[in-house]
């Protein structure tokens, strides 16, 4: 009788430990997914800030606001991810990177852009000496936790900035 009770207690303890370990594995999996999602969003925010600053530098370095040259319409780029353990980089479409598109709209008087795609919104809002730009940055990426290769929906982070030039 005593041996049977000890055997039943040992089996019960093993079943409880299996349940606890399964719960720990499930929670750690959810934490990894949440961390990956948070990392991708934070990376998209940082890329949007970087591309905003880069676009502002491109606009100020261009003479299209004063001299009739072509103005900056936008800056586009793809940042490919890194495949761990190899020297190759990942493909953006398969969820291993980011696609960035920047669009610029000009507000102000005396903007003499010659390219056709430049958006000049209004000329009555600012003085001649202070042109402004609206910079829209779109950072697209695919969810790394989505397991169908290439079929993951795009997630878009949008940042709009009004900048006085």
Coordinates of N, CA and C in Angstrom, one line a residue:
X1 N 0.8 -1.2 0.0 CA 0.0 0.0 0.0 C 0.9 1.3 0.0
X2 N 1.9 1.2 0.8 CA 2.8 2.4 0.9 C 3.5 2.6 -0.5
X3 N 4.0 1.5 -1.1 CA 4.7 1.7 -2.4 C 3.7 2.2 -3.5
X4 N 2.5 1.8 -3.5 CA 1.5 2.3 -4.4 C 1.3 3.8 -4.3
X5 N 1.2 4.2 -3.0 CA 1.0 5.6 -2.7 C 2.2 6.4 -3.2
X6 N 3.4 6.0 -3.0 CA 4.6 6.7 -3.4 C 4.6 6.7 -5.0
X7 N 4.2 5.7 -5.6 CA 4.2 5.6 -7.1 C 3.2 6.6 -7.6
X8 N 2.0 6.7 -7.0 CA 1.0 7.7 -7.4 C 1.4 9.1 -7.2
X9 N 2.1 9.4 -6.1 CA 2.6 10.7 -5.9 C 3.7 11.1 -6.9
X10 N 4.6 10.2 -7.2 CA 5.6 10.4 -8.2 C 5.0 10.7 -9.6
X11 N 4.0 10.0 -10.0 CA 3.3 10.2 -11.3 C 2.6 11.6 -11.2
X12 N 2.0 11.9 -10.1 CA 1.3 13.2 -10.0 C 2.3 14.3 -10.1
X13 N 3.4 14.2 -9.4 CA 4.4 15.3 -9.5 C 4.9 15.4 -10.9
X14 N 5.2 14.3 -11.6 CA 5.7 14.4 -13.0 C 4.7 15.1 -13.9
X15 N 3.4 14.8 -13.7 CA 2.3 15.4 -14.6 C 2.3 16.9 -14.3
X16 N 2.3 17.3 -13.0 CA 2.3 18.7 -12.7 C 3.5 19.4 -13.3
X17 N 4.7 18.8 -13.2 CA 5.9 19.4 -13.7 C 5.9 19.5 -15.3
X18 N 5.3 18.5 -15.9 CA 5.1 18.6 -17.4 C 4.2 19.8 -17.7
X19 N 3.1 20.0 -17.0 CA 2.2 21.1 -17.2 C 2.9 22.4 -17.0
X20 N 3.6 22.5 -16.0 CA 4.4 23.8 -15.7 C 5.4 24.1 -16.8
X21 N 6.1 23.0 -17.2 CA 7.1 23.3 -18.3 C 6.5 23.6 -19.6
X22 N 5.3 23.0 -19.9 CA 4.6 23.4 -21.1 C 4.1 24.9 -21.1
X23 N 3.7 25.3 -19.9 CA 3.3 26.7 -19.7 C 4.4 27.6 -19.9
X24 N 5.6 27.3 -19.3 CA 6.8 28.1 -19.5 C 7.2 28.2 -20.9
X25 N 7.2 27.1 -21.7 CA 7.5 27.2 -23.1 C 6.6 28.0 -23.9
X26 N 5.3 28.0 -23.6 CA 4.3 28.8 -24.3 C 4.5 30.3 -24.0
X27 N 4.7 30.6 -22.7 CA 5.0 32.0 -22.3 C 6.3 32.5 -23.0
X28 N 7.3 31.7 -23.0 CA 8.5 32.2 -23.6 C 8.4 32.4 -25.1
X29 N 7.6 31.6 -25.8 CA 7.3 31.8 -27.2 C 6.5 33.1 -27.4
X30 N 5.6 33.4 -26.6 CA 4.8 34.6 -26.7 C 5.7 35.8 -26.5
X31 N 6.6 35.7 -25.5 CA 7.5 36.8 -25.2 C 8.5 37.1 -26.4
X32 N 8.9 36.0 -27.0 CA 9.8 36.2 -28.2 C 9.1 36.8 -29.3
X33 N 7.8 36.4 -29.6 CA 7.0 37.1 -30.6 C 6.8 38.6 -30.3
X34 N 6.5 38.9 -29.1 CA 6.2 40.3 -28.7 C 7.5 41.1 -28.8
X35 N 8.6 40.5 -28.5 CA 9.9 41.2 -28.6 C 10.3 41.5 -30.0
X36 N 10.1 40.5 -30.9 CA 10.4 40.7 -32.3 C 9.5 41.8 -32.9
X37 N 8.2 41.8 -32.6 CA 7.3 42.8 -33.1 C 7.7 44.2 -32.6
X38 N 8.0 44.3 -31.3 CA 8.4 45.6 -30.8 C 9.7 46.0 -31.4
X39 N 10.7 45.1 -31.7 CA 11.9 45.5 -32.3 C 11.7 46.0 -33.7
X40 N 10.8 45.4 -34.5 CA 10.5 45.8 -35.8 C 9.9 47.2 -35.9
X41 N 9.0 47.4 -34.9 CA 8.3 48.7 -34.9 C 9.3 49.8 -34.5
X42 N 10.1 49.6 -33.5 CA 11.1 50.6 -33.1 C 12.1 50.8 -34.2
X43 N 12.5 49.8 -34.9 CA 13.4 50.0 -36.1 C 12.8 50.8 -37.2
X44 N 11.5 50.6 -37.4 CA 10.8 51.4 -38.4 C 10.7 52.9 -38.0
X45 N 10.5 53.1 -36.7 CA 10.5 54.5 -36.2 C 11.8 55.2 -36.4
X46 N 12.9 54.5 -36.1 CA 14.2 55.0 -36.2 C 14.6 55.3 -37.7
X47 N 14.1 54.4 -38.6 CA 14.4 54.6 -40.0 C 13.6 55.8 -40.5
X48 N 12.4 56.0 -40.0 CA 11.6 57.1 -40.5 C 12.3 58.4 -40.0
X49 N 12.8 58.5 -38.8 CA 13.5 59.7 -38.4 C 14.8 59.9 -39.2
X50 N 15.5 58.8 -39.5 CA 16.7 59.0 -40.3 C 16.4 59.4 -41.7
X51 N 15.4 58.9 -42.3 CA 15.1 59.3 -43.7 C 14.5 60.7 -43.7
X52 N 13.8 61.1 -42.7 CA 13.4 62.5 -42.6 C 14.5 63.5 -42.6
X53 N 15.5 63.2 -41.8 CA 16.7 64.0 -41.7 C 17.5 64.0 -43.0
X54 N 17.6 62.8 -43.6 CA 18.3 62.7 -44.9 C 17.6 63.5 -46.0
X55 N 16.3 63.5 -46.0 CA 15.5 64.2 -47.0 C 15.7 65.7 -46.8
X56 N 15.7 66.2 -45.5 CA 15.9 67.6 -45.3 C 17.3 68.0 -45.7
X57 N 18.3 67.2 -45.5 CA 19.6 67.5 -46.0 C 19.7 67.5 -47.5
X58 N 18.9 66.6 -48.2 CA 18.9 66.6 -49.7 C 18.2 67.9 -50.2
X59 N 17.2 68.3 -49.5 CA 16.4 69.5 -49.9 C 17.3 70.8 -49.7
X60 N 17.9 70.9 -48.6 CA 18.8 72.1 -48.4 C 20.0 72.1 -49.2
X61 N 20.5 70.9 -49.7 CA 21.6 70.9 -50.5 C 21.3 71.1 -52.0
X62 N 20.0 71.1 -52.3 CA 19.6 71.3 -53.7 C 19.2 72.8 -53.9
X63 N 19.5 73.3 -55.1 CA 19.2 74.7 -55.3 C 17.8 74.9 -56.0
X64 N 17.0 73.9 -56.0 CA 15.7 74.0 -56.6 C 14.7 75.0 -56.0
X65 N 15.0 75.4 -54.7 CA 14.1 76.3 -54.1 C 14.3 77.7 -54.5
X66 N 15.5 78.0 -55.1 CA 15.8 79.4 -55.4 C 16.2 79.6 -56.9
X67 N 16.8 78.5 -57.5 CA 17.4 78.8 -58.8 C 16.8 78.1 -60.0
X68 N 15.6 77.4 -59.9 CA 15.0 76.8 -61.0 C 15.5 75.4 -61.3
X69 N 16.3 74.8 -60.5 CA 16.7 73.4 -60.8 C 15.6 72.5 -60.3
X70 N 15.9 71.2 -60.5 CA 14.9 70.2 -60.0 C 14.9 70.1 -58.5
X71 N 13.7 70.0 -58.0 CA 13.6 69.9 -56.5 C 13.5 68.4 -56.1
X72 N 13.7 68.1 -54.9 CA 13.7 66.7 -54.4 C 12.2 66.3 -54.2
X73 N 11.8 65.3 -55.0 CA 10.5 64.8 -54.8 C 10.3 63.8 -53.7
X74 N 11.4 63.0 -53.5 CA 11.3 62.0 -52.5 C 12.6 61.2 -52.5
X75 N 12.7 60.4 -51.4 CA 13.9 59.5 -51.3 C 13.4 58.1 -51.0
X76 N 13.7 57.2 -51.8 CA 13.3 55.8 -51.6 C 14.5 54.9 -51.3
X77 N 14.2 53.8 -50.6 CA 15.3 52.9 -50.3 C 14.8 51.6 -49.7
X78 N 15.6 50.6 -49.8 CA 15.3 49.3 -49.2 C 16.5 48.9 -48.3
X79 N 16.2 48.6 -47.0 CA 17.2 48.1 -46.1 C 17.0 46.6 -45.9
X80 N 17.9 45.9 -46.4 CA 17.8 44.4 -46.3 C 18.3 43.9 -45.0
X81 N 17.6 42.9 -44.5 CA 18.0 42.3 -43.2 C 19.2 41.4 -43.3
X82 N 19.7 41.0 -42.1 CA 20.9 40.2 -42.0 C 20.4 38.8 -41.7
X83 N 20.9 37.8 -42.4 CA 20.6 36.4 -42.1 C 21.7 36.0 -41.1
X84 N 21.4 35.6 -39.9 CA 22.3 35.2 -38.9 C 23.0 33.9 -39.3
X85 N 24.4 33.9 -39.2 CA 25.1 32.7 -39.5 C 25.6 32.7 -41.0
X86 N 25.2 33.6 -41.8 CA 25.7 33.6 -43.2 C 26.2 35.0 -43.6
X87 N 26.9 35.2 -44.7 CA 27.3 36.5 -45.1 C 26.3 37.1 -46.0
X88 N 25.2 36.4 -46.4 CA 24.2 37.0 -47.3 C 23.2 37.8 -46.5
X89 N 22.6 38.7 -47.3 CA 21.5 39.5 -46.7 C 20.2 39.0 -47.1
X90 N 19.2 39.3 -46.3 CA 17.8 38.8 -46.6 C 17.1 39.7 -47.6
X91 N 16.0 39.2 -48.1 CA 15.2 39.9 -49.1 C 14.1 40.6 -48.4
X92 N 13.8 41.8 -48.8 CA 12.8 42.6 -48.2 C 11.4 42.0 -48.3
X93 N 11.1 41.4 -49.5 CA 9.8 40.8 -49.7 C 9.5 39.6 -48.9
X94 N 10.6 38.9 -48.5 CA 10.4 37.7 -47.6 C 10.4 38.1 -46.1
X95 N 10.4 39.3 -45.8 CA 10.2 39.7 -44.4 C 11.6 39.9 -43.7
X96 N 12.6 40.1 -44.4 CA 14.0 40.3 -43.8 C 14.5 41.7 -44.0
X97 N 13.6 42.7 -44.0 CA 14.1 44.1 -44.1 C 13.0 45.1 -44.2
X98 N 13.3 46.3 -44.6 CA 12.4 47.4 -44.6 C 12.4 48.1 -46.0
X99 N 11.2 48.6 -46.4 CA 11.1 49.4 -47.6 C 10.7 50.8 -47.2
X100 N 11.4 51.8 -47.6 CA 11.2 53.2 -47.2 C 10.9 54.0 -48.4
X101 N 9.8 54.8 -48.3 CA 9.4 55.8 -49.4 C 9.2 57.1 -48.7
X102 N 9.8 58.2 -49.2 CA 9.7 59.5 -48.7 C 9.1 60.4 -49.8
X103 N 8.1 61.2 -49.5 CA 7.5 62.1 -50.4 C 7.5 63.5 -49.8
X104 N 7.9 64.4 -50.7 CA 8.0 65.8 -50.3 C 7.0 66.7 -51.0
X105 N 6.4 67.6 -50.2 CA 5.4 68.6 -50.7 C 6.0 70.0 -50.3
X106 N 6.0 70.9 -51.2 CA 6.6 72.2 -50.9 C 5.4 73.2 -50.7
X107 N 5.6 74.1 -49.7 CA 4.7 75.2 -49.5 C 5.5 76.5 -49.5
X108 N 5.1 77.4 -50.3 CA 5.8 78.7 -50.3 C 5.8 79.4 -51.6
X109 N 6.2 80.7 -51.6 CA 6.3 81.5 -52.8 C 7.6 81.3 -53.4
X110 N 7.7 81.6 -54.7 CA 9.0 81.6 -55.4 C 9.7 80.3 -55.5
X111 N 8.9 79.2 -55.4 CA 9.5 77.9 -55.6 C 9.5 77.6 -57.1
X112 N 10.7 77.4 -57.7 CA 10.8 77.3 -59.1 C 11.3 75.9 -59.5
X113 N 10.5 74.9 -59.1 CA 10.9 73.5 -59.4 C 10.5 73.3 -60.9
X114 N 11.4 72.6 -61.6 CA 11.1 72.3 -63.0 C 10.6 70.9 -63.2
X115 N 10.8 70.0 -62.3 CA 10.3 68.6 -62.5 C 8.8 68.5 -62.3
X116 N 8.2 67.6 -63.1 CA 6.7 67.5 -63.1 C 6.1 66.9 -61.9
X117 N 6.8 66.1 -61.2 CA 6.2 65.3 -60.1 C 6.2 66.1 -58.8
X118 N 6.8 67.3 -58.7 CA 6.9 68.1 -57.5 C 5.5 68.6 -57.1
X119 N 5.2 68.4 -55.9 CA 3.9 68.9 -55.4 C 4.1 70.2 -54.7
X120 N 3.6 71.3 -55.2 CA 3.6 72.6 -54.6 C 2.2 72.9 -54.1
X121 N 2.0 72.9 -52.8 CA 0.6 72.9 -52.3 C 0.0 74.3 -52.4
X122 N 0.6 75.3 -51.9 CA 0.0 76.7 -51.9 C 1.1 77.7 -51.9
X123 N 0.8 78.8 -52.5 CA 1.9 79.9 -52.5 C 1.5 81.1 -51.7
X124 N 0.3 81.0 -51.0 CA -0.1 82.2 -50.2 C 0.0 82.0 -48.7
X125 N 0.7 81.0 -48.3 CA 0.8 80.7 -46.9 C 2.0 81.2 -46.2
X126 N 3.1 81.4 -46.9 CA 4.3 81.8 -46.3 C 4.9 83.0 -47.1
X127 N 5.9 83.6 -46.5 CA 6.6 84.7 -47.1 C 7.6 84.2 -48.1
X128 N 8.2 85.1 -48.9 CA 9.1 84.7 -49.9 C 10.4 84.0 -49.3
X129 N 10.7 84.4 -48.1 CA 12.0 84.0 -47.6 C 11.9 82.7 -46.8
X130 N 10.7 82.2 -46.6 CA 10.6 81.0 -45.7 C 9.8 79.9 -46.3
X131 N 10.3 79.2 -47.3 CA 9.6 78.1 -47.8 C 9.5 76.9 -46.8
X132 N 8.4 76.2 -46.8 CA 8.3 75.1 -45.9 C 8.1 73.8 -46.7
X133 N 8.3 72.7 -46.1 CA 8.1 71.4 -46.8 C 7.4 70.5 -45.8
X134 N 6.5 69.6 -46.4 CA 5.9 68.6 -45.7 C 6.6 67.3 -46.2
X135 N 7.1 66.5 -45.2 CA 7.8 65.3 -45.6 C 7.0 64.1 -45.0
X136 N 6.5 63.3 -45.9 CA 5.8 62.1 -45.5 C 6.8 60.9 -45.7
X137 N 7.0 60.1 -44.6 CA 7.9 59.0 -44.7 C 7.0 57.7 -44.4
X138 N 7.1 56.8 -45.3 CA 6.4 55.5 -45.2 C 7.4 54.4 -45.0
X139 N 7.4 53.7 -43.9 CA 8.3 52.5 -43.7 C 7.4 51.3 -43.7
X140 N 7.7 50.4 -44.7 CA 6.9 49.2 -44.8 C 7.8 48.0 -44.4
X141 N 7.2 47.0 -43.7 CA 7.9 45.8 -43.4 C 6.9 44.7 -43.2
X142 N 7.4 43.5 -43.3 CA 6.6 42.3 -43.1 C 6.8 41.7 -41.7
X143 N 5.8 41.2 -41.2 CA 5.9 40.6 -39.8 C 6.8 39.4 -39.9
X144 N 7.8 39.4 -39.1 CA 8.8 38.3 -39.1 C 8.2 37.0 -38.4
X145 N 7.1 37.2 -37.6 CA 6.5 36.0 -37.0 C 5.5 35.4 -37.9
X146 N 5.2 35.9 -39.0 CA 4.2 35.4 -40.0 C 4.9 34.3 -40.8
X147 N 4.4 33.1 -40.7 CA 5.2 32.0 -41.2 C 5.0 31.6 -42.7
X148 N 4.1 32.3 -43.4 CA 4.0 32.0 -44.8 C 4.9 32.9 -45.6
X149 N 5.9 32.4 -46.2 CA 7.0 33.1 -46.8 C 6.4 33.9 -48.0
X150 N 6.5 35.2 -47.9 CA 6.1 36.1 -49.0 C 4.6 36.5 -49.0
X151 N 3.8 35.8 -48.2 CA 2.4 36.1 -48.1 C 2.0 37.0 -46.9
X152 N 3.0 37.4 -46.1 CA 2.7 38.2 -44.9 C 2.3 39.6 -45.3
X153 N 1.3 40.1 -44.7 CA 0.8 41.5 -45.1 C 1.9 42.5 -44.7
X154 N 1.9 43.6 -45.5 CA 2.8 44.7 -45.2 C 2.3 45.5 -44.0
X155 N 3.2 45.8 -43.1 CA 2.9 46.7 -42.0 C 3.5 48.1 -42.3
X156 N 2.8 49.2 -42.3 CA 3.3 50.5 -42.7 C 3.3 51.4 -41.5
X157 N 4.5 52.0 -41.3 CA 4.6 53.1 -40.3 C 4.8 54.4 -41.1
X158 N 3.9 55.4 -40.7 CA 3.9 56.7 -41.4 C 4.3 57.8 -40.5
X159 N 5.2 58.6 -40.9 CA 5.6 59.8 -40.1 C 5.5 61.0 -41.0
X160 N 4.8 62.1 -40.6 CA 4.7 63.3 -41.3 C 5.4 64.4 -40.5
X161 N 6.2 65.2 -41.3 CA 7.0 66.3 -40.6 C 6.8 67.5 -41.4
X162 N 6.5 68.7 -40.7 CA 6.5 70.0 -41.4 C 7.8 70.7 -41.0
X163 N 8.6 71.0 -42.0 CA 9.9 71.6 -41.8 C 10.0 72.9 -42.5
X164 N 10.5 73.9 -41.7 CA 10.8 75.2 -42.3 C 12.3 75.2 -42.9
X165 N 12.4 75.5 -44.1 CA 13.7 75.4 -44.8 C 14.4 76.8 -44.7

